[in-house]
Every structure is written in structure tokens, then in C-alpha cells.
mmCIF file of C-alpha atoms in Angstrom:
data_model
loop_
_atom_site.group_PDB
_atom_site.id
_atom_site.type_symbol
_atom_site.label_atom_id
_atom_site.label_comp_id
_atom_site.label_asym_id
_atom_site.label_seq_id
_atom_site.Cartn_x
_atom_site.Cartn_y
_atom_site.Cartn_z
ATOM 1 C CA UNK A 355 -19.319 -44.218 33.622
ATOM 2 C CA UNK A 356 -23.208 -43.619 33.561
ATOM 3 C CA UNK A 357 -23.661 -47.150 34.957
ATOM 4 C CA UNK A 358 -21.045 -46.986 37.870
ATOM 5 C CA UNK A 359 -22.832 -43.356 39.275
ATOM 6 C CA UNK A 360 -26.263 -45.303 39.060
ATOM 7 C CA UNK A 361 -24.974 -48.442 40.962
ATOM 8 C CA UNK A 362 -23.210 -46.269 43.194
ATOM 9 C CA UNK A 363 -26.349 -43.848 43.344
ATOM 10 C CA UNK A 364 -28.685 -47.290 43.894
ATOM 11 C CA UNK A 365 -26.713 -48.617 46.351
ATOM 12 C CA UNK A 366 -26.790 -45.166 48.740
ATOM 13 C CA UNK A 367 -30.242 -45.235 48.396
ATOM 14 C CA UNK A 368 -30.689 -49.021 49.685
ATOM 15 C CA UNK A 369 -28.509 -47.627 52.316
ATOM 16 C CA UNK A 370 -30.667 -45.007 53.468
ATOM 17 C CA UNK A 371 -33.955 -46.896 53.237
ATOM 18 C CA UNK A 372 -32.313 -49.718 55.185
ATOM 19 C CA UNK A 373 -32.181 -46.942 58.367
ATOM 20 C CA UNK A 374 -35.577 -46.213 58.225
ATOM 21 C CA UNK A 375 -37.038 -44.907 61.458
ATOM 22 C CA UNK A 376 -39.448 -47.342 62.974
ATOM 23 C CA UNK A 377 -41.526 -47.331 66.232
ATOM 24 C CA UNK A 378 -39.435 -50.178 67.349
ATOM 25 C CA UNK A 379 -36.025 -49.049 66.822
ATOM 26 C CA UNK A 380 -37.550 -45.226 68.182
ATOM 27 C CA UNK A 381 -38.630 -47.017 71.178
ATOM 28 C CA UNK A 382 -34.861 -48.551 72.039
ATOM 29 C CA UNK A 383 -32.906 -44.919 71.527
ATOM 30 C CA UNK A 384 -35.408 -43.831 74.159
ATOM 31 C CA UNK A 385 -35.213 -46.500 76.489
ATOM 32 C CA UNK A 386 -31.072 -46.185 76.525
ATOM 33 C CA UNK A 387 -31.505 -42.456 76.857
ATOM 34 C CA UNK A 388 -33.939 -41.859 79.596
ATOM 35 C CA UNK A 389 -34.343 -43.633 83.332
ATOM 36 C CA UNK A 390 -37.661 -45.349 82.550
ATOM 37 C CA UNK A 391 -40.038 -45.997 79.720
ATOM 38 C CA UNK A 392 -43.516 -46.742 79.481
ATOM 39 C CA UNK A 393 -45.417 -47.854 76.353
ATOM 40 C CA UNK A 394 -48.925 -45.906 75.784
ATOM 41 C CA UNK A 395 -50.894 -47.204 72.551
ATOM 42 C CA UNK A 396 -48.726 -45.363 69.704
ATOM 43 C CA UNK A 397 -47.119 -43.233 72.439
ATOM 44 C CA UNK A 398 -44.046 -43.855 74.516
ATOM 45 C CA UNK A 399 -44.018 -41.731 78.339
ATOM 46 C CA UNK A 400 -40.653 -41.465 79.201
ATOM 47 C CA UNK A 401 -38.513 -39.789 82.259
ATOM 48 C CA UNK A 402 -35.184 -38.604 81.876
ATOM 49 C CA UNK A 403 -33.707 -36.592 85.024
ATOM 50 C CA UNK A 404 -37.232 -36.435 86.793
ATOM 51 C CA UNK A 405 -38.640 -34.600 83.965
ATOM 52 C CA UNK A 406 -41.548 -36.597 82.342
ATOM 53 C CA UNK A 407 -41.152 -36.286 78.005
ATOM 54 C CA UNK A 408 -43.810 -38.116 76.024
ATOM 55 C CA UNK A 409 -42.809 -39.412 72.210
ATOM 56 C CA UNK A 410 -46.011 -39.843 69.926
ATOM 57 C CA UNK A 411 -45.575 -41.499 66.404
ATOM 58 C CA UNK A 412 -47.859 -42.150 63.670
ATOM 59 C CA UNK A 413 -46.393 -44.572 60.512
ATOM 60 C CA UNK A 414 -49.489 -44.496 58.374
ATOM 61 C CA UNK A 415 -48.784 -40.410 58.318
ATOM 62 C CA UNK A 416 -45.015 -41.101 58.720
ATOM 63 C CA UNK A 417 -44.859 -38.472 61.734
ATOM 64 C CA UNK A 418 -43.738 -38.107 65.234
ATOM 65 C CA UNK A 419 -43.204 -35.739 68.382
ATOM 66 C CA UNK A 420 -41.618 -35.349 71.310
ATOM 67 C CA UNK A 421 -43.295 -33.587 74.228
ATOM 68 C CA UNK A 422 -42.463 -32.054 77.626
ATOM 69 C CA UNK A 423 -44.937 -29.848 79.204
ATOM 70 C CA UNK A 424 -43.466 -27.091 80.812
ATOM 71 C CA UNK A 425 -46.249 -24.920 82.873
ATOM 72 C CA UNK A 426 -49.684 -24.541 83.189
ATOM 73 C CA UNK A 427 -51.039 -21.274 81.158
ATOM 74 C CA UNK A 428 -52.618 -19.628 84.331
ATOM 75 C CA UNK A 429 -49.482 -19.551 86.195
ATOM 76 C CA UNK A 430 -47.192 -17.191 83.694
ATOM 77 C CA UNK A 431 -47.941 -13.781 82.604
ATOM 78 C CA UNK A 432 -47.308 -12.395 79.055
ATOM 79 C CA UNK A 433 -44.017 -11.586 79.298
ATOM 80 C CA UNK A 434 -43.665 -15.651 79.668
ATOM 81 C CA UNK A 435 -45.214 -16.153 76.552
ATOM 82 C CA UNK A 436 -43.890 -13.055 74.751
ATOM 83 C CA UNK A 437 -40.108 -14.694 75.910
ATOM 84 C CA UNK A 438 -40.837 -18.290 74.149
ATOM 85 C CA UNK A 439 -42.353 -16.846 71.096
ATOM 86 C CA UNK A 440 -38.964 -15.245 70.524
ATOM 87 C CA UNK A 441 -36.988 -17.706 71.835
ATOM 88 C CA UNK A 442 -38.984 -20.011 68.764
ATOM 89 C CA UNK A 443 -37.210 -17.994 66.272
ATOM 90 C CA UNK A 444 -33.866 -17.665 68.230
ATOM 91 C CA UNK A 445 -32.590 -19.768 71.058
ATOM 92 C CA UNK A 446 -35.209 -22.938 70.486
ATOM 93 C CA UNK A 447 -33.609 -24.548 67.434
ATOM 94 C CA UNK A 448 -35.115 -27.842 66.611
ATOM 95 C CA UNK A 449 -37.787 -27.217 69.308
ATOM 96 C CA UNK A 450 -40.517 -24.681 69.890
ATOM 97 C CA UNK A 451 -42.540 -23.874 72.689
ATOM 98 C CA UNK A 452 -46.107 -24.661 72.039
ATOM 99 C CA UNK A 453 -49.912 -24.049 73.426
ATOM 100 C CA UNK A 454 -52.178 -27.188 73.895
ATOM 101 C CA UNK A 455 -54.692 -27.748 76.404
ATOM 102 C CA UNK A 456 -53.876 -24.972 78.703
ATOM 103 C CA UNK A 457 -50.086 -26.371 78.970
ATOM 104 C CA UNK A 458 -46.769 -24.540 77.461
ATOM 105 C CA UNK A 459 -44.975 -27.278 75.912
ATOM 106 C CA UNK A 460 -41.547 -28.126 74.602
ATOM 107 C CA UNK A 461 -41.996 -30.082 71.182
ATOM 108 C CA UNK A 462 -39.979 -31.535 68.340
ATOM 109 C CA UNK A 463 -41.378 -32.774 65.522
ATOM 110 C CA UNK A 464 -40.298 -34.781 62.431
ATOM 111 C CA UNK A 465 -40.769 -37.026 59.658
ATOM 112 C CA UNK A 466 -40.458 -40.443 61.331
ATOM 113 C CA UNK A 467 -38.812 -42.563 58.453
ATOM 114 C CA UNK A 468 -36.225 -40.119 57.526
ATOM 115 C CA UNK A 469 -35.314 -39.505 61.098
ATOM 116 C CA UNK A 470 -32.071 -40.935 62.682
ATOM 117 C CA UNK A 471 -30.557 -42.018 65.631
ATOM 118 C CA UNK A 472 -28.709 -39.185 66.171
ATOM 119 C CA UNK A 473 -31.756 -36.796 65.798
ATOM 120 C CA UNK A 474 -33.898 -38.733 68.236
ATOM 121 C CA UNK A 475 -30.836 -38.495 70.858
ATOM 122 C CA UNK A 476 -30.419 -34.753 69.698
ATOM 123 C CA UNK A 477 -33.707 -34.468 70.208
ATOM 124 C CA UNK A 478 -34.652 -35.987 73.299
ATOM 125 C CA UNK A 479 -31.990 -33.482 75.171
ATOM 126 C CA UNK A 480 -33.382 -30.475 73.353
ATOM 127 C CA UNK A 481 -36.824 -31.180 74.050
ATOM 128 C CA UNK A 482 -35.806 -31.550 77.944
ATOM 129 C CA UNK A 483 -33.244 -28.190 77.894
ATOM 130 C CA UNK A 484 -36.410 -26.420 76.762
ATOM 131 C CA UNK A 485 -38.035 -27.311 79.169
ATOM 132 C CA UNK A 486 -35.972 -26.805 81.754
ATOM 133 C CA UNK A 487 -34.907 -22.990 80.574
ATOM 134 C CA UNK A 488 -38.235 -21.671 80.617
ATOM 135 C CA UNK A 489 -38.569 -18.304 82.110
ATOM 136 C CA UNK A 490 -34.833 -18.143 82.000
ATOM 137 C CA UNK A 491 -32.392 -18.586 79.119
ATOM 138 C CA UNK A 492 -35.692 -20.429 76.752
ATOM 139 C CA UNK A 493 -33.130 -22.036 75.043
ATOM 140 C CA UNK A 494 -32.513 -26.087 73.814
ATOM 141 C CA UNK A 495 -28.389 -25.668 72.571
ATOM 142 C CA UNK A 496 -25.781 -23.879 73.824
ATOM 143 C CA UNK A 497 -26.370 -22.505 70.172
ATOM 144 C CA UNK A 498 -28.463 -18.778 69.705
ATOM 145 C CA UNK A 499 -29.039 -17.367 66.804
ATOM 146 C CA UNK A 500 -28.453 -13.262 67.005
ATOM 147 C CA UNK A 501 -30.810 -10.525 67.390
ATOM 148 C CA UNK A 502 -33.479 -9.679 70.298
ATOM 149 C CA UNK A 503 -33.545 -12.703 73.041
ATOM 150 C CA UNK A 504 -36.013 -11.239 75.151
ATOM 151 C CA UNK A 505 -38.918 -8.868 74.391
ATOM 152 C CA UNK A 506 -38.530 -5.231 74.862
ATOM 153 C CA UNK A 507 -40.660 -4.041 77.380
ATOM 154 C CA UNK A 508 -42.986 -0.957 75.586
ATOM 155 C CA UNK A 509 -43.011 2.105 78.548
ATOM 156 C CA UNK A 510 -46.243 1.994 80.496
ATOM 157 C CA UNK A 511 -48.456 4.778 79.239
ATOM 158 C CA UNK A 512 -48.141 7.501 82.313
ATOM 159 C CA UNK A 513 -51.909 8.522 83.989
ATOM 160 C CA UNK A 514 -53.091 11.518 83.503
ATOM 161 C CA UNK A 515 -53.377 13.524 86.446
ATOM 162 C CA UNK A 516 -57.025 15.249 86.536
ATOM 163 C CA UNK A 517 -56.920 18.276 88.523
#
């Protein structure tokens, strides 16, 4: 009994490392999902519905990302960036929106080797929903965790009226 659960044990795990995530097969799930694909040292630029997503891998850390910038920091106000902090925790699920460079982006990161097919598709479309629902719903699924989805505005301390 031992030795059948340790063959059948063995022969899941060739299984899995057989699906191994690699730039190459990473590069053909985004070429069938988006409209055109351009190869950037370890970094693949990518369009899908006019929107311009960027997928950055590194094996030797066994990492990668997908990006979509969203807006520039100097043209949102606080309540902007207030709104995607909480959407991080409740209506951005596999993405979050991020600060780099003076750019909001949309991000999704992951272990590159254990990642699937499915997850870079799944991916892919969340990265590009968060993007696109900035300053509105800030969401990548249909999906939203409960509790507050937008900050609560704090009343505006009143003047004082010197007389």
C-alpha cells in the first residue's frame, strides 16, 4: 500500500514539474491573448484592446509581473489614491494598484515556475480590468470582497469666524 501512494505521489509530482512555467511557453499565452506582442530583453510589451500591459520575468529568481500603468501621479488627487489602497484589500484580487516612477500601476505578480496557463490568462484580464476601473469601480473581477469600497470622506474642519 505504502509503495502504490509513493508511485502515485511520484508520478503527480513529475506531472506538475512537467508544466513548469517558462519564458517561452509565458510568451505564447500572451501572444494568443492580446492583439500584438513585442519582445523587450526579459520583458514582453503587449496590447490587448488598445491598452498597452508589459510582462517582466526573471528565471534565475523564478519571478514575474504583469504591468499596466494606469495614470500619471500629478493628475489624481488623494481621494484617487485613498480609493485604490482600499480597493487593494477589497475589489483588486490578484492585482494591486501600485506607485513606481510617478505612474499608478495595475500589477500581478507571481512565482513564475509554479504559475499556469490559466493564471497567466486570469491574469492578463485582471491586470487590464484594473486598469480600466480606476477612479470608478477599482476593481479586476466581478468578485468584491465586503466591507468599505470607497473611503469615507472625514467632514472638513469648519473656519472659525473671527469677529
Amino acid at each position: 500500500m505504502h509503495r502504490l501512494l509513493f508511485l502515485l505521489f511520484a508520478s503527480y509530482s513529475m506531472g506538475l514539474a512537467a508544466q513548469e512555467m517558462t519564458p517561452e511557453k509565458l510568451y505564447e499565452i500572451i501572444e494568443q491573448e492580446s492583439d500584438t506582442v513585442k519582445v523587450v530583453g526579459n520583458s514582453y510589451h503587449f496590447v490587448l484592446n488598445d491598452a498597452m500591459l508589459i510582462c517582466v520575468y526573471d528565471e534565475n529568481a523564478n519571478r514575474m509581473r504583469i504591468i499596466a500603468p494606469v495614470v500619471k501621479l500629478d493628475e489624481i488627487g488623494e481621494d484617487e489614491i485613498l480609493n485604490a489602497l482600499v480597493a487593494n484589500f477589497h475589489s483588486a484580487l490578484d492585482v494591486k494598484y501600485a506607485l513606481s516612477d510617478e505612474i499608478i500601476w495595475s500589477v500581478y505578480t507571481h512565482p513564475l515556475q509554479q504559475l499556469s496557463d490559466a493564471q497567466v490568462v486570469d491574469a492578463i484580464q485582471q491586470v487590464y480590468a484594473a486598469a480600466l476601473t480606476f477612479g470608478s469601480s477599482y476593481s479586476s473581477t466581478n468578485l468584491v470582497f465586503p466591507g468599505n469600497k470607497k473611503k469615507v470622506e472625514k467632514p472638513k474642519a469648519k473656519p472659525l469666524n473671527k469677529t
